[in-house]
Amino acid sequence: MIYHESTQTFHLTNGQISYLMKVLPDESLGQLYFGRAIRDRESFDHLLELHHRPMSACVFEGNKLFSLEHCKQEYPVYGTSDFRHPAVALIQPNGSRIVSFVYRSHTVSPGKPALPGLPATYCEADSEAETLTLHLEDKVLNVSLFLSYTLFTSLPALARSVRLENHGSQELHLTTAMSLSLDLPDSDYEFLHFSGAWSRERYLKVRPLEQGIQSVESTRGHSSHNHNPFVMLRRPGTDEDRGEVMGFSLIYSGNFLAQAEVDSWDTTRVTLGINPFHFDWKLSPGESFQTPEGVIVYSNQGMGAMSRTFHTLYRTRLARGEWRDRPRPILINNWEATYFDFTEDKLVSIAQAAKEDGVELFVLDDGWFGARCSDCAGLGDWSANQERLPGGISRLADRIEALGMKFGLWFEPEMVNRDSDLFRAHPDWILQTPDRRVSHGRNQFVLDFSRGEVVDCIYSQMAEILSQAKVSYVKWDMNRSMTEVYSAALPPDRQGEVMHRYMLGVYDLYDRLTRRFPHVLFESCASGGGRFDPGMLYYAPQGWASDDSDGVERQKIQYGTSFCYPLSSIGAHVSAVPNHQINRLTPLSTRANTAVFGTFGYELDLNSLTSEERAQVREQIAFMKEYRQVIQFGDFYRLLSPFEGNFTAWMVVSPDRRTALVGWYKALNEVNGPYRRVRLRGLDPELCYTVDGGSAHYGDELMEVGLCTTDSAAGERQPGQAAAQDFDSHIFVLRA
Ligand code: DGJ
């Protein structure tokens, strides 16, 4: 970090990116530049817009040049000559909402401090990053604002967060506290986001930025299937390999807002943070508020490079624990095989078949606890259902371990059914508004995780099971959005805090469990991918990406997910046909060829397959065991987008570039189609690679000319040739 006292200019740079700020004439903080690294200089004051524009409000009487409407700002406020949406808003006892934060001082420290109670990126050595903390102050209110910027030494990534401290004597209400705000000098960008719904999560959407506001958000209490707390701004013409793009990612799992506001002069303001909608945090004297962390990644080499930066950062410095760097176990999950209809012996028979084929972990999903014989009962009572599992979880886990497999267990810690002992004992422990009907979702209600005693109760139930039985993996589910949000434990003027306090409760439970049971691999889930976000990744290094396990639908979901999240985090399984979500028939090979580009597992009873299919399964598992290190920890490249055509392709390359796998997928078969090639990425141009152990090609040829993907059955089928069909796929194995 370079600081020029004479011009009060801050230059954050790591040789890859530069981030420039300066103290403005009114002592607030201005933004000058963010992008590719540039040479430093004493003054960048010429970048400040100090021009007179009729109708502009100006800060100082007699001075027509300085308006906050036209100066790019770092953490803007509304109503002091800027009319756009602010990064921070405080309501004061006298009814005023006007605030003004001026620069006081700054500190620079090596490494990165933790954010108490919140997930965040971290460093393992001080040399990995540098953190600048700017201290600003509202002198009237005596409120301190700390803006924190961590620049990673070897990545074009900047992590930002904000803390407010009320040192005054007044009760304040914080109604907006964004994690970051970034004013960009033009609007020549496309806005990319990931939207969808249950079973079609994270579909890539692209639209040009226009004057006005474009945003995605969640108001559901979880980051949601509908939008993801990750957006990109890219220059028109930017693709996977070329062009300028910035990714904005919020490390948070609750209500968020990601917004781009383009003003009348075509400047763009990006804001990212907790959704101000229904947010109202009382900041009493002596109290402070910490925002979640937002991460910005810059690339001038296309979206592929941006994604690989996020993958590296999130895989190695957001995910934590014993499982962070370990290849993930190949699992079998009984949900789609049995739903609620199982016995202990049935489960063991599913596990046994899986073990024979090489599966390493058996996961018992929903239905094992309390009075859970359907989705109407049992949530909240985390002890084994005596009818289905008379020997309890311990005996089942022992039997699974005796097979030579590990045992995993499903929980939905945040929920309760009316028909449960927990609800009967504590009917006031759910989120519900006095005198109002309480809506259900899947017959269940949301426990008030803003209350410590509720979290404690669930913690002790879960900890008991995890310490008694041999549990190596936990699937943490969450199957409904929040309604009638209100906490019986908070006073009226703190009800706007409930959604965020709830998230802090969830993080607290995750934190306690992962610390106490460090060997347990946690997988997050929320009706599939309803909470697939960086906040979860901090505690659970993998997440169930979607309930849609169809091999073709999954190509879109996994492709979209890959823009921000590493393959090691993407839970993906092979399931039965006809597929349970979309009723589609796809080849077993394609289901596996899609699922291996993730954490890989099965979601069916292998006993129901033919012996030929079982042989295929054995090959798939052996393949995954051979290549999972490359898949989950290599470099990922998107090649062909399922959102743009009939074909999808992607590839992973080992860090030494000697091994690469290319996943190629066709949706509908074509008659007499073109002779197709796919240009590969990330190979060493000087190395010669064999393709599937056959023909050999140099990396430069494979990257410039391409890999021929049309199979021999294209065009007219010759006698003896395998027929090409709908939903075909192939994984090409390249070895130097
Ligand atoms: C939703 C999850 O996404 C599924 O995988 C399964 O665990 C069910 N819940 C169980 O209720």
XYZ file of C-alpha atoms and ligand atoms in Angstrom:
747
model
C 0.000 0.000 0.000
C 1.352 3.386 -0.959
C 0.147 6.532 0.795
C 0.950 10.020 -0.475
C 0.564 12.396 2.420
C 0.769 15.508 0.246
C -2.305 14.536 -1.784
C -3.846 12.146 0.742
C -3.909 9.470 -1.925
C -4.015 5.734 -1.224
C -2.714 3.328 -3.840
C -3.402 -0.329 -3.146
C -1.490 -2.430 -5.612
C -0.002 -5.882 -5.869
C 1.424 -5.559 -9.363
C -1.723 -7.108 -10.824
C -4.376 -4.607 -9.827
C -4.467 -1.031 -8.597
C -7.098 0.520 -6.349
C -6.883 4.267 -5.866
C -8.639 6.462 -3.327
C -8.129 9.923 -1.967
C -9.475 12.243 0.655
C -11.853 14.705 -1.032
C -12.182 18.444 -0.356
C -14.972 17.781 2.152
C -12.725 15.149 3.855
C -14.913 12.274 2.738
C -13.278 9.495 0.781
C -13.190 9.478 -3.004
C -12.632 6.648 -5.449
C -10.223 7.315 -8.310
C -9.536 4.061 -10.109
C -9.893 0.300 -9.935
C -8.442 -2.000 -12.556
C -5.213 -3.327 -13.965
C -2.114 -2.228 -12.048
C -0.711 1.149 -13.060
C 2.433 3.064 -12.200
C 2.194 5.103 -9.051
C 2.373 8.903 -8.880
C 2.106 11.507 -6.194
C -1.118 12.944 -7.416
C -4.042 11.590 -9.360
C -6.090 14.671 -8.583
C -6.816 15.251 -12.262
C -9.163 12.251 -12.045
C -11.471 14.155 -9.720
C -14.387 15.692 -11.499
C -14.516 19.303 -10.357
C -16.677 20.944 -12.988
C -19.692 23.087 -12.780
C -22.936 21.558 -13.943
C -26.166 23.527 -13.762
C -28.673 22.081 -11.311
C -26.038 20.205 -9.383
C -26.035 20.557 -5.644
C -22.614 21.531 -4.356
C -21.044 20.949 -0.981
C -19.530 24.345 -0.178
C -21.337 27.657 -0.471
C -19.732 29.822 -3.126
C -18.033 26.831 -4.759
C -19.877 25.523 -7.821
C -17.321 22.890 -8.648
C -17.404 20.331 -5.882
C -20.437 18.096 -5.885
C -20.626 14.582 -4.493
C -22.962 13.787 -7.342
C -20.013 13.966 -9.697
C -17.050 12.901 -7.614
C -16.588 9.147 -7.464
C -16.899 8.061 -3.875
C -15.738 5.221 -1.725
C -18.567 4.758 0.755
C -21.248 7.257 -0.252
C -24.071 8.756 1.765
C -27.326 10.177 0.489
C -28.538 13.737 0.674
C -25.393 15.826 0.941
C -25.289 16.586 -2.799
C -25.374 12.960 -4.005
C -28.788 11.589 -4.963
C -27.908 7.987 -5.729
C -28.344 5.025 -3.432
C -25.927 5.206 -0.497
C -23.670 2.633 1.100
C -24.735 3.629 4.604
C -27.830 5.188 6.168
C -28.555 6.014 9.809
C -31.787 7.283 11.292
C -31.283 9.584 14.249
C -33.550 10.407 17.206
C -34.391 13.840 15.767
C -35.657 12.213 12.591
C -32.686 13.194 10.487
C -31.095 10.721 8.120
C -28.241 12.962 7.042
C -24.765 11.688 7.823
C -21.312 12.732 6.753
C -18.189 10.636 7.281
C -14.830 12.336 7.122
C -11.379 10.828 7.054
C -9.579 10.623 10.411
C -6.676 8.212 10.076
C -5.597 4.899 8.650
C -3.557 1.832 9.544
C -1.840 -0.746 7.395
C -1.151 -4.214 8.711
C 0.229 -7.380 7.198
C -2.174 -10.298 6.745
C -5.864 -10.108 7.380
C -7.840 -9.905 10.627
C -10.785 -12.264 11.162
C -14.350 -10.946 11.193
C -15.847 -11.994 14.520
C -18.890 -14.233 14.048
C -18.816 -13.979 10.281
C -17.344 -16.103 7.506
C -14.509 -14.412 5.622
C -11.396 -15.074 3.609
C -8.246 -15.493 5.645
C -4.462 -15.737 5.402
C -2.162 -18.461 6.645
C 0.888 -16.186 6.625
C 1.098 -12.432 6.997
C 2.919 -12.243 3.674
C -0.191 -13.417 1.831
C -2.012 -10.103 2.093
C -1.993 -6.566 3.406
C -4.918 -4.825 5.043
C -5.635 -1.119 4.972
C -8.159 0.142 7.486
C -9.497 3.637 7.023
C -11.049 5.347 9.986
C -13.773 7.871 9.165
C -16.034 9.687 11.524
C -19.375 11.459 11.651
C -18.513 14.276 14.030
C -22.095 15.223 14.821
C -23.094 11.716 15.841
C -19.695 10.601 17.089
C -19.943 7.456 14.999
C -16.806 5.809 13.667
C -16.726 4.056 10.333
C -13.919 1.609 9.605
C -13.449 0.665 5.971
C -11.280 -2.402 5.603
C -9.449 -3.380 2.384
C -7.396 -6.546 2.111
C -5.367 -6.961 -1.034
C -4.060 -10.476 -1.612
C -0.403 -10.572 -2.581
C -0.633 -13.015 -5.461
C -4.239 -12.701 -6.604
C -6.132 -9.887 -8.343
C -8.614 -9.938 -5.475
C -9.662 -7.349 -2.939
C -11.732 -8.158 0.156
C -13.709 -5.371 1.754
C -15.822 -5.003 4.850
C -17.074 -2.244 7.112
C -17.559 -1.714 10.840
C -19.541 1.058 12.495
C -19.125 2.050 16.131
C -21.468 4.333 17.992
C -19.378 6.359 20.420
C -22.079 8.977 20.817
C -24.922 9.205 23.275
C -27.849 8.689 20.894
C -29.781 5.603 19.851
C -29.307 5.226 16.116
C -30.915 2.961 13.560
C -28.687 1.596 10.850
C -30.875 0.938 7.823
C -28.187 0.434 5.186
C -24.673 -0.886 5.714
C -23.267 -2.259 2.491
C -20.107 -4.329 2.466
C -18.740 -2.425 -0.469
C -19.529 0.331 -2.887
C -17.572 1.037 -6.036
C -18.045 4.034 -8.328
C -16.841 3.338 -11.869
C -16.289 6.145 -14.375
C -18.442 4.752 -17.188
C -21.212 2.272 -17.821
C -19.934 0.426 -20.842
C -20.572 -2.923 -19.186
C -22.825 -5.910 -19.299
C -24.368 -7.047 -16.033
C -24.169 -10.805 -15.507
C -25.957 -12.632 -12.748
C -27.132 -16.096 -11.794
C -30.822 -16.539 -11.371
C -33.258 -19.403 -11.312
C -35.518 -21.315 -8.987
C -35.619 -24.655 -7.216
C -34.050 -27.282 -9.492
C -32.726 -24.745 -11.980
C -30.320 -22.764 -9.904
C -27.686 -20.333 -11.162
C -28.646 -19.918 -14.792
C -26.382 -17.338 -16.390
C -28.195 -14.123 -17.355
C -26.630 -11.285 -19.323
C -27.969 -7.789 -19.960
C -26.425 -4.473 -20.894
C -26.169 -1.853 -18.193
C -28.569 1.019 -18.752
C -29.247 4.251 -16.947
C -31.230 3.398 -13.864
C -30.862 0.547 -11.410
C -30.272 -3.113 -12.107
C -30.039 -5.482 -9.211
C -30.473 -8.967 -7.872
C -31.367 -9.660 -4.291
C -32.759 -12.024 -1.745
C -35.559 -11.202 0.670
C -36.065 -14.836 1.679
C -33.752 -15.147 4.659
C -31.321 -17.339 2.700
C -29.246 -16.397 -0.311
C -31.770 -18.377 -2.357
C -32.256 -20.460 -5.488
C -33.580 -17.355 -7.192
C -30.466 -15.211 -7.193
C -26.897 -15.712 -6.075
C -24.805 -13.164 -4.157
C -22.420 -12.973 -7.095
C -22.558 -10.645 -10.107
C -20.142 -9.602 -12.815
C -19.601 -6.491 -14.884
C -17.863 -7.168 -18.164
C -16.941 -5.042 -21.135
C -18.943 -5.891 -24.268
C -17.040 -8.494 -26.277
C -15.447 -10.060 -23.210
C -15.440 -13.840 -23.368
C -13.786 -16.651 -21.451
C -10.256 -15.698 -22.553
C -10.269 -12.052 -23.501
C -11.564 -8.814 -22.140
C -12.129 -7.007 -18.905
C -14.445 -8.302 -16.204
C -14.989 -7.718 -12.489
C -16.682 -10.240 -10.230
C -18.440 -9.111 -7.039
C -19.104 -11.792 -4.460
C -20.650 -11.451 -1.020
C -19.565 -13.860 1.703
C -22.982 -14.095 3.253
C -25.887 -16.552 3.274
C -28.869 -14.334 4.096
C -30.708 -11.454 2.453
C -28.406 -9.647 0.073
C -28.468 -6.936 -2.535
C -26.120 -6.707 -5.522
C -26.887 -3.545 -7.416
C -25.517 -1.471 -10.270
C -26.839 2.076 -10.558
C -26.042 4.025 -13.702
C -26.573 7.758 -13.461
C -27.295 10.372 -16.111
C -23.601 10.837 -16.823
C -23.099 7.128 -17.416
C -21.130 6.434 -14.290
C -21.808 3.164 -12.522
C -22.147 2.591 -8.805
C -21.916 -1.022 -7.661
C -23.131 -1.800 -4.164
C -23.052 -5.177 -2.500
C -24.094 -6.202 0.969
C -26.912 -7.108 3.307
C -30.185 -6.168 1.648
C -31.380 -2.843 3.131
C -34.937 -4.054 2.464
C -36.508 -4.613 5.934
C -33.099 -4.226 7.568
C -33.033 -1.984 10.623
C -30.266 -2.442 13.181
C -30.457 -0.473 16.381
C -27.041 0.912 17.198
C -27.154 1.968 20.814
C -24.355 3.983 22.402
C -21.310 1.766 22.777
C -22.496 -0.759 20.176
C -20.905 -1.657 16.886
C -22.003 -3.346 13.683
C -19.816 -5.443 11.419
C -20.860 -6.039 7.807
C -20.134 -9.281 5.988
C -17.202 -9.316 3.582
C -17.455 -8.547 -0.111
C -14.800 -9.700 -2.579
C -13.954 -8.069 -5.901
C -11.889 -9.938 -8.468
C -10.529 -8.218 -11.547
C -9.496 -9.846 -14.807
C -8.399 -8.436 -18.127
C -8.101 -11.956 -19.506
C -11.731 -12.822 -19.661
C -14.177 -14.550 -17.380
C -12.176 -17.766 -17.228
C -9.282 -16.091 -15.426
C -11.703 -14.315 -13.090
C -13.306 -17.650 -12.181
C -9.959 -19.304 -11.570
C -9.033 -16.497 -9.170
C -12.262 -17.023 -7.242
C -11.666 -20.787 -7.287
C -8.166 -20.441 -5.853
C -9.181 -17.908 -3.241
C -12.332 -19.677 -2.108
C -10.896 -23.194 -2.243
C -7.758 -22.346 -0.296
C -8.502 -19.218 1.751
C -12.234 -19.343 2.431
C -12.941 -23.043 2.864
C -11.228 -24.362 5.966
C -10.532 -27.413 8.018
C -9.293 -30.934 7.562
C -11.228 -31.453 4.346
C -10.156 -28.299 2.574
C -7.292 -29.856 0.641
C -8.455 -33.463 0.594
C -10.086 -35.205 -2.360
C -13.722 -35.699 -1.464
C -15.123 -39.145 -0.691
C -17.345 -40.764 -3.297
C -20.680 -41.114 -1.579
C -24.017 -42.814 -1.943
C -27.087 -41.021 -0.613
C -30.327 -42.911 0.011
C -32.771 -40.022 -0.543
C -33.926 -40.719 -4.089
C -33.503 -44.459 -3.514
C -35.926 -44.714 -0.593
C -37.296 -41.301 0.396
C -38.916 -41.951 3.792
C -39.457 -45.644 3.150
C -36.519 -47.546 4.635
C -35.410 -49.942 7.328
C -31.957 -50.441 8.774
C -31.470 -53.576 6.665
C -32.567 -51.809 3.502
C -30.010 -49.065 4.121
C -27.278 -51.586 4.760
C -28.141 -53.407 1.528
C -27.819 -50.118 -0.408
C -24.499 -49.451 1.279
C -23.269 -52.977 0.657
C -23.847 -52.783 -3.088
C -22.183 -49.394 -3.165
C -19.204 -50.698 -1.250
C -18.822 -53.531 -3.759
C -18.554 -50.949 -6.522
C -16.034 -48.775 -4.688
C -18.154 -46.104 -2.969
C -16.497 -44.761 0.181
C -19.227 -43.022 2.171
C -22.851 -43.904 2.857
C -25.145 -40.967 3.656
C -28.439 -41.452 5.448
C -30.705 -38.611 4.364
C -34.010 -37.340 5.763
C -36.318 -39.586 7.793
C -34.127 -41.157 10.485
C -35.243 -39.119 13.514
C -38.189 -38.405 15.792
C -41.631 -39.183 14.399
C -40.480 -38.499 10.849
C -42.507 -40.813 8.616
C -43.385 -38.016 6.208
C -42.486 -34.348 5.906
C -45.241 -33.491 8.413
C -43.439 -34.519 11.586
C -40.218 -34.914 13.469
C -38.031 -31.922 12.618
C -36.475 -30.639 15.827
C -36.195 -34.059 17.499
C -32.690 -35.200 16.623
C -32.696 -38.716 18.007
C -33.183 -41.907 16.019
C -36.651 -43.077 15.073
C -37.033 -46.288 17.066
C -39.258 -48.057 14.553
C -36.956 -47.610 11.589
C -33.693 -47.692 13.451
C -34.187 -49.710 16.659
C -30.445 -49.866 17.229
C -30.137 -46.113 16.863
C -27.703 -44.251 14.674
C -24.775 -45.852 16.466
C -25.665 -49.373 15.413
C -26.313 -48.362 11.813
C -23.057 -46.407 11.700
C -21.199 -49.407 13.119
C -22.690 -51.672 10.469
C -21.687 -49.257 7.713
C -18.189 -48.939 9.124
C -17.981 -52.722 9.334
C -18.497 -52.774 5.569
C -15.396 -50.639 5.236
C -17.276 -47.420 4.492
C -17.687 -44.137 6.283
C -21.092 -43.030 7.542
C -22.803 -39.677 6.992
C -26.011 -38.203 8.346
C -28.592 -35.597 7.266
C -29.840 -32.831 9.563
C -32.100 -29.868 9.076
C -31.053 -28.000 12.215
C -32.928 -24.747 11.652
C -36.427 -26.192 11.323
C -39.215 -27.689 13.384
C -42.514 -29.436 12.660
C -45.549 -28.708 14.783
C -45.671 -32.448 15.352
C -42.456 -32.690 17.346
C -41.467 -32.784 20.992
C -39.397 -29.646 20.479
C -42.359 -27.634 19.228
C -44.642 -28.991 21.943
C -42.101 -27.870 24.554
C -41.257 -24.515 22.957
C -43.989 -23.259 20.652
C -42.560 -19.739 20.962
C -39.221 -20.761 19.482
C -40.299 -20.238 15.895
C -40.228 -17.066 13.841
C -43.792 -15.777 13.989
C -45.475 -12.396 14.226
C -47.903 -11.710 17.086
C -51.575 -11.897 16.088
C -50.756 -13.095 12.564
C -51.187 -16.410 10.841
C -47.861 -18.185 10.429
C -47.173 -19.574 6.972
C -45.546 -22.958 6.612
C -43.195 -24.289 3.955
C -43.117 -28.044 3.460
C -45.181 -28.293 6.687
C -42.345 -26.844 8.711
C -41.512 -23.706 10.629
C -38.302 -21.780 11.051
C -36.640 -21.897 14.442
C -35.646 -18.521 15.786
C -31.889 -18.832 15.439
C -31.483 -15.236 16.575
C -31.953 -16.685 20.085
C -28.939 -18.195 21.767
C -30.959 -20.768 23.722
C -32.476 -22.147 20.511
C -29.061 -22.565 18.922
C -27.760 -24.134 22.160
C -30.558 -26.683 22.186
C -29.954 -27.772 18.596
C -26.209 -27.805 19.199
C -26.508 -30.178 22.143
C -28.789 -32.538 20.228
C -26.477 -32.659 17.224
C -23.310 -32.863 19.307
C -24.708 -35.831 21.182
C -25.342 -37.802 17.999
C -21.999 -36.828 16.495
C -20.099 -37.809 19.606
C -21.938 -41.084 20.181
C -22.069 -42.485 16.657
C -19.298 -42.836 14.105
C -20.400 -39.988 11.866
C -17.854 -38.735 9.328
C -20.043 -36.454 7.239
C -23.032 -34.182 7.839
C -25.465 -32.941 5.209
C -26.995 -29.734 6.602
C -30.264 -29.017 4.842
C -32.621 -26.004 4.960
C -35.890 -26.408 3.143
C -37.928 -23.243 3.273
C -37.776 -19.464 3.029
C -38.717 -17.283 5.990
C -42.057 -15.584 6.525
C -43.723 -13.537 9.276
C -40.223 -12.811 10.512
C -40.350 -11.654 14.119
C -38.573 -12.788 17.245
C -40.380 -13.157 20.555
C -37.070 -12.473 22.271
C -36.399 -9.036 20.803
C -38.064 -5.677 21.570
C -40.137 -3.939 18.874
C -37.342 -1.597 17.831
C -35.004 -4.492 17.164
C -37.262 -6.578 14.896
C -35.412 -5.313 11.828
C -32.369 -7.193 13.103
C -33.904 -10.656 13.129
C -32.890 -11.826 9.652
C -29.239 -10.961 10.222
C -29.211 -12.208 13.808
C -30.656 -15.462 12.466
C -27.693 -15.812 10.092
C -25.277 -15.091 12.926
C -26.975 -17.918 14.847
C -26.545 -20.300 11.916
C -22.878 -19.338 11.597
C -22.430 -19.802 15.337
C -23.847 -23.326 15.204
C -21.696 -24.189 12.202
C -18.668 -22.765 13.967
C -19.215 -24.736 17.162
C -19.856 -28.003 15.351
C -16.959 -27.709 12.923
C -14.582 -26.828 15.764
C -15.731 -29.668 17.985
C -15.864 -32.251 15.178
C -13.025 -31.194 12.886
C -12.829 -34.588 11.168
C -16.459 -34.368 9.982
C -16.979 -33.265 6.378
C -19.927 -30.849 6.208
C -21.984 -30.429 3.055
C -24.423 -27.529 2.942
C -27.788 -27.828 1.238
C -31.018 -25.855 1.034
C -33.591 -27.748 -1.019
C -30.687 -28.264 -3.376
C -28.902 -25.003 -4.112
C -30.977 -22.522 -2.126
C -28.011 -21.416 -0.035
C -25.061 -22.119 -2.279
C -22.904 -19.157 -1.352
C -19.452 -18.243 -0.046
C -20.743 -17.878 3.513
C -21.590 -21.558 3.624
C -18.314 -22.488 1.968
C -16.413 -21.159 4.971
C -17.903 -23.880 7.170
C -18.897 -26.561 4.662
C -16.309 -27.039 1.913
C -18.930 -28.549 -0.370
C -22.609 -27.896 -1.078
C -25.397 -29.820 -2.780
C -25.720 -27.712 -5.918
C -29.288 -28.574 -6.867
C -32.025 -31.099 -6.269
C -32.116 -31.536 -10.021
C -29.822 -34.482 -10.593
C -30.651 -34.942 -14.284
C -27.388 -35.244 -16.207
C -28.420 -32.659 -18.802
C -30.048 -30.097 -16.512
C -27.014 -30.339 -14.273
C -24.739 -29.129 -17.075
C -26.368 -25.710 -16.907
C -26.428 -25.644 -13.120
C -22.793 -26.675 -12.758
C -21.673 -24.388 -15.581
C -23.367 -21.387 -13.940
C -22.079 -22.347 -10.501
C -18.502 -22.575 -11.800
C -18.280 -18.836 -12.465
C -17.610 -18.221 -8.797
C -17.331 -21.567 -7.006
C -14.602 -24.229 -7.296
C -15.437 -27.748 -8.479
C -14.399 -29.105 -5.071
C -17.454 -27.324 -3.656
C -20.042 -28.538 -6.165
C -22.003 -31.550 -4.892
C -23.053 -33.633 -7.908
C -24.524 -37.151 -8.046
C -25.659 -39.811 -10.490
C -29.343 -40.600 -10.038
C -31.863 -43.041 -11.482
C -33.820 -42.804 -14.725
C -36.438 -41.714 -15.485
C -35.067 -38.757 -13.587
C -37.166 -37.854 -10.534
C -37.237 -34.135 -11.236
C -37.663 -33.905 -14.986
C -38.626 -37.451 -15.950
C -35.880 -37.612 -18.563
C -33.990 -40.689 -19.707
C -30.282 -40.097 -20.093
C -27.439 -42.588 -20.512
C -25.754 -43.659 -17.274
C -22.468 -42.542 -18.806
C -23.687 -38.964 -19.267
C -25.051 -38.777 -15.746
C -21.628 -39.774 -14.453
C -19.666 -37.682 -16.952
C -21.476 -34.614 -15.625
C -21.319 -35.531 -11.943
C -17.578 -36.251 -11.901
C -16.982 -32.523 -12.449
C -17.884 -31.965 -8.825
C -17.665 -33.991 -5.646
C -19.320 -37.090 -7.168
C -21.626 -39.672 -5.717
C -24.741 -41.720 -6.352
C -28.328 -41.012 -5.407
C -29.966 -44.366 -6.219
C -30.015 -47.999 -5.120
C -27.277 -49.718 -7.094
C -29.052 -53.033 -6.421
C -31.662 -51.934 -8.952
C -29.148 -51.746 -11.818
C -28.311 -54.506 -14.298
C -24.961 -56.239 -14.094
C -23.789 -54.303 -17.175
C -24.744 -51.050 -15.482
C -22.985 -52.115 -12.292
C -19.860 -52.749 -14.310
C -20.136 -49.220 -15.706
C -20.569 -47.843 -12.205
C -17.413 -49.620 -11.090
C -15.530 -48.050 -13.987
C -16.935 -44.617 -13.187
C -15.837 -44.879 -9.582
C -12.389 -46.117 -10.521
C -12.117 -43.214 -12.978
C -13.107 -40.688 -10.337
C -10.630 -42.103 -7.853
C -7.870 -41.812 -10.425
C -8.693 -38.237 -11.445
C -10.460 -36.514 -8.545
C -7.313 -34.771 -7.422
C -7.035 -33.117 -10.856
C -10.761 -32.408 -11.076
C -11.215 -30.936 -7.624
C -7.883 -29.152 -7.299
C -6.832 -28.417 -10.890
C -7.574 -25.402 -13.082
C -11.041 -25.263 -14.601
C -11.847 -23.860 -18.056
C -15.289 -23.430 -19.588
C -15.255 -24.207 -23.324
C -18.835 -24.355 -24.662
C -21.840 -22.905 -22.882
C -25.076 -24.873 -22.431
C -26.824 -21.501 -22.402
C -25.747 -20.828 -25.965
C -26.200 -24.029 -27.903
C -26.605 -27.751 -28.174
C -23.157 -28.544 -26.826
C -21.482 -28.069 -23.482
C -17.783 -28.525 -22.841
C -15.381 -27.779 -20.036
C -12.005 -29.020 -18.913
C -9.673 -29.311 -15.963
C -5.897 -29.198 -16.133
C -3.518 -30.435 -13.450
C -1.223 -27.811 -11.907
C 1.783 -29.308 -13.757
C -0.280 -29.246 -16.996
C 0.562 -32.873 -17.768
C -2.964 -34.210 -17.277
C -6.210 -32.757 -18.534
C -9.788 -33.981 -18.745
C -12.233 -32.550 -21.243
C -15.926 -33.057 -20.528
C -17.965 -32.854 -23.742
C -21.761 -33.078 -23.791
C -24.374 -33.004 -26.535
C -28.022 -32.291 -25.788
C -29.927 -33.420 -28.884
C -28.443 -35.665 -31.508
C -27.941 -34.141 -34.931
C -28.227 -35.712 -38.335
C -25.280 -35.392 -40.668
C -23.911 -32.482 -38.651
C -20.644 -30.576 -39.014
C -17.262 -32.098 -38.240
C -16.683 -30.313 -34.963
C -13.613 -29.223 -33.029
C -13.353 -27.651 -29.601
C -10.413 -25.388 -28.856
C -8.877 -26.374 -25.544
C -7.284 -24.133 -22.920
C -4.639 -24.196 -20.274
C -2.378 -26.835 -21.830
C 1.371 -26.519 -22.258
C 1.892 -25.706 -25.950
C 5.240 -27.495 -25.871
C 3.925 -30.759 -24.480
C 2.567 -33.574 -26.598
C -0.621 -35.105 -25.215
C -2.151 -38.472 -25.990
C -5.928 -38.330 -26.275
C -7.630 -41.294 -24.605
C -4.353 -43.171 -24.883
C -4.498 -42.961 -28.687
C -3.490 -40.191 -31.061
C -0.923 -37.667 -29.869
C -1.137 -33.882 -30.347
C 0.895 -30.952 -29.105
C -0.759 -28.523 -26.746
C -0.541 -25.703 -29.282
C -2.520 -27.734 -31.817
C -5.154 -28.678 -29.255
C -5.534 -25.066 -28.153
C -5.367 -23.376 -31.579
C -6.825 -25.964 -33.943
C -8.864 -27.831 -31.424
C -9.816 -31.316 -30.361
C -12.057 -33.179 -32.821
C -15.182 -34.090 -30.930
C -17.362 -35.520 -33.668
C -17.495 -39.249 -33.081
C -17.215 -41.921 -35.703
C -20.956 -42.483 -35.689
C -21.702 -38.978 -36.980
C -23.301 -38.865 -40.369
C -24.344 -42.208 -41.750
C -23.918 -44.976 -39.253
C -21.633 -47.748 -40.421
C -22.296 -51.388 -39.608
C -20.919 -52.248 -36.188
C -20.635 -48.641 -35.037
C -22.227 -47.473 -31.793
C -25.202 -45.267 -32.458
C -24.914 -41.622 -31.507
C -27.913 -40.535 -29.480
C -29.499 -37.661 -27.599
C -27.656 -36.692 -24.414
C -24.354 -38.236 -25.451
C -21.180 -37.264 -23.702
C -17.544 -38.151 -23.471
C -14.643 -37.371 -21.202
C -11.414 -37.072 -23.161
C -8.343 -37.922 -21.101
C -5.228 -36.049 -22.156
C -1.832 -37.091 -20.863
C 1.468 -35.466 -21.672
C -33.867 -31.362 0.127
C -32.504 -31.794 -0.291
O -32.024 -30.973 -1.299
C -32.571 -33.242 -0.739
O -31.321 -33.658 -1.211
C -33.013 -34.094 0.414
O -32.047 -34.049 1.411
C -34.350 -33.603 0.919
N -34.326 -32.195 1.212
C -34.753 -34.355 2.146
O -35.856 -33.840 2.729
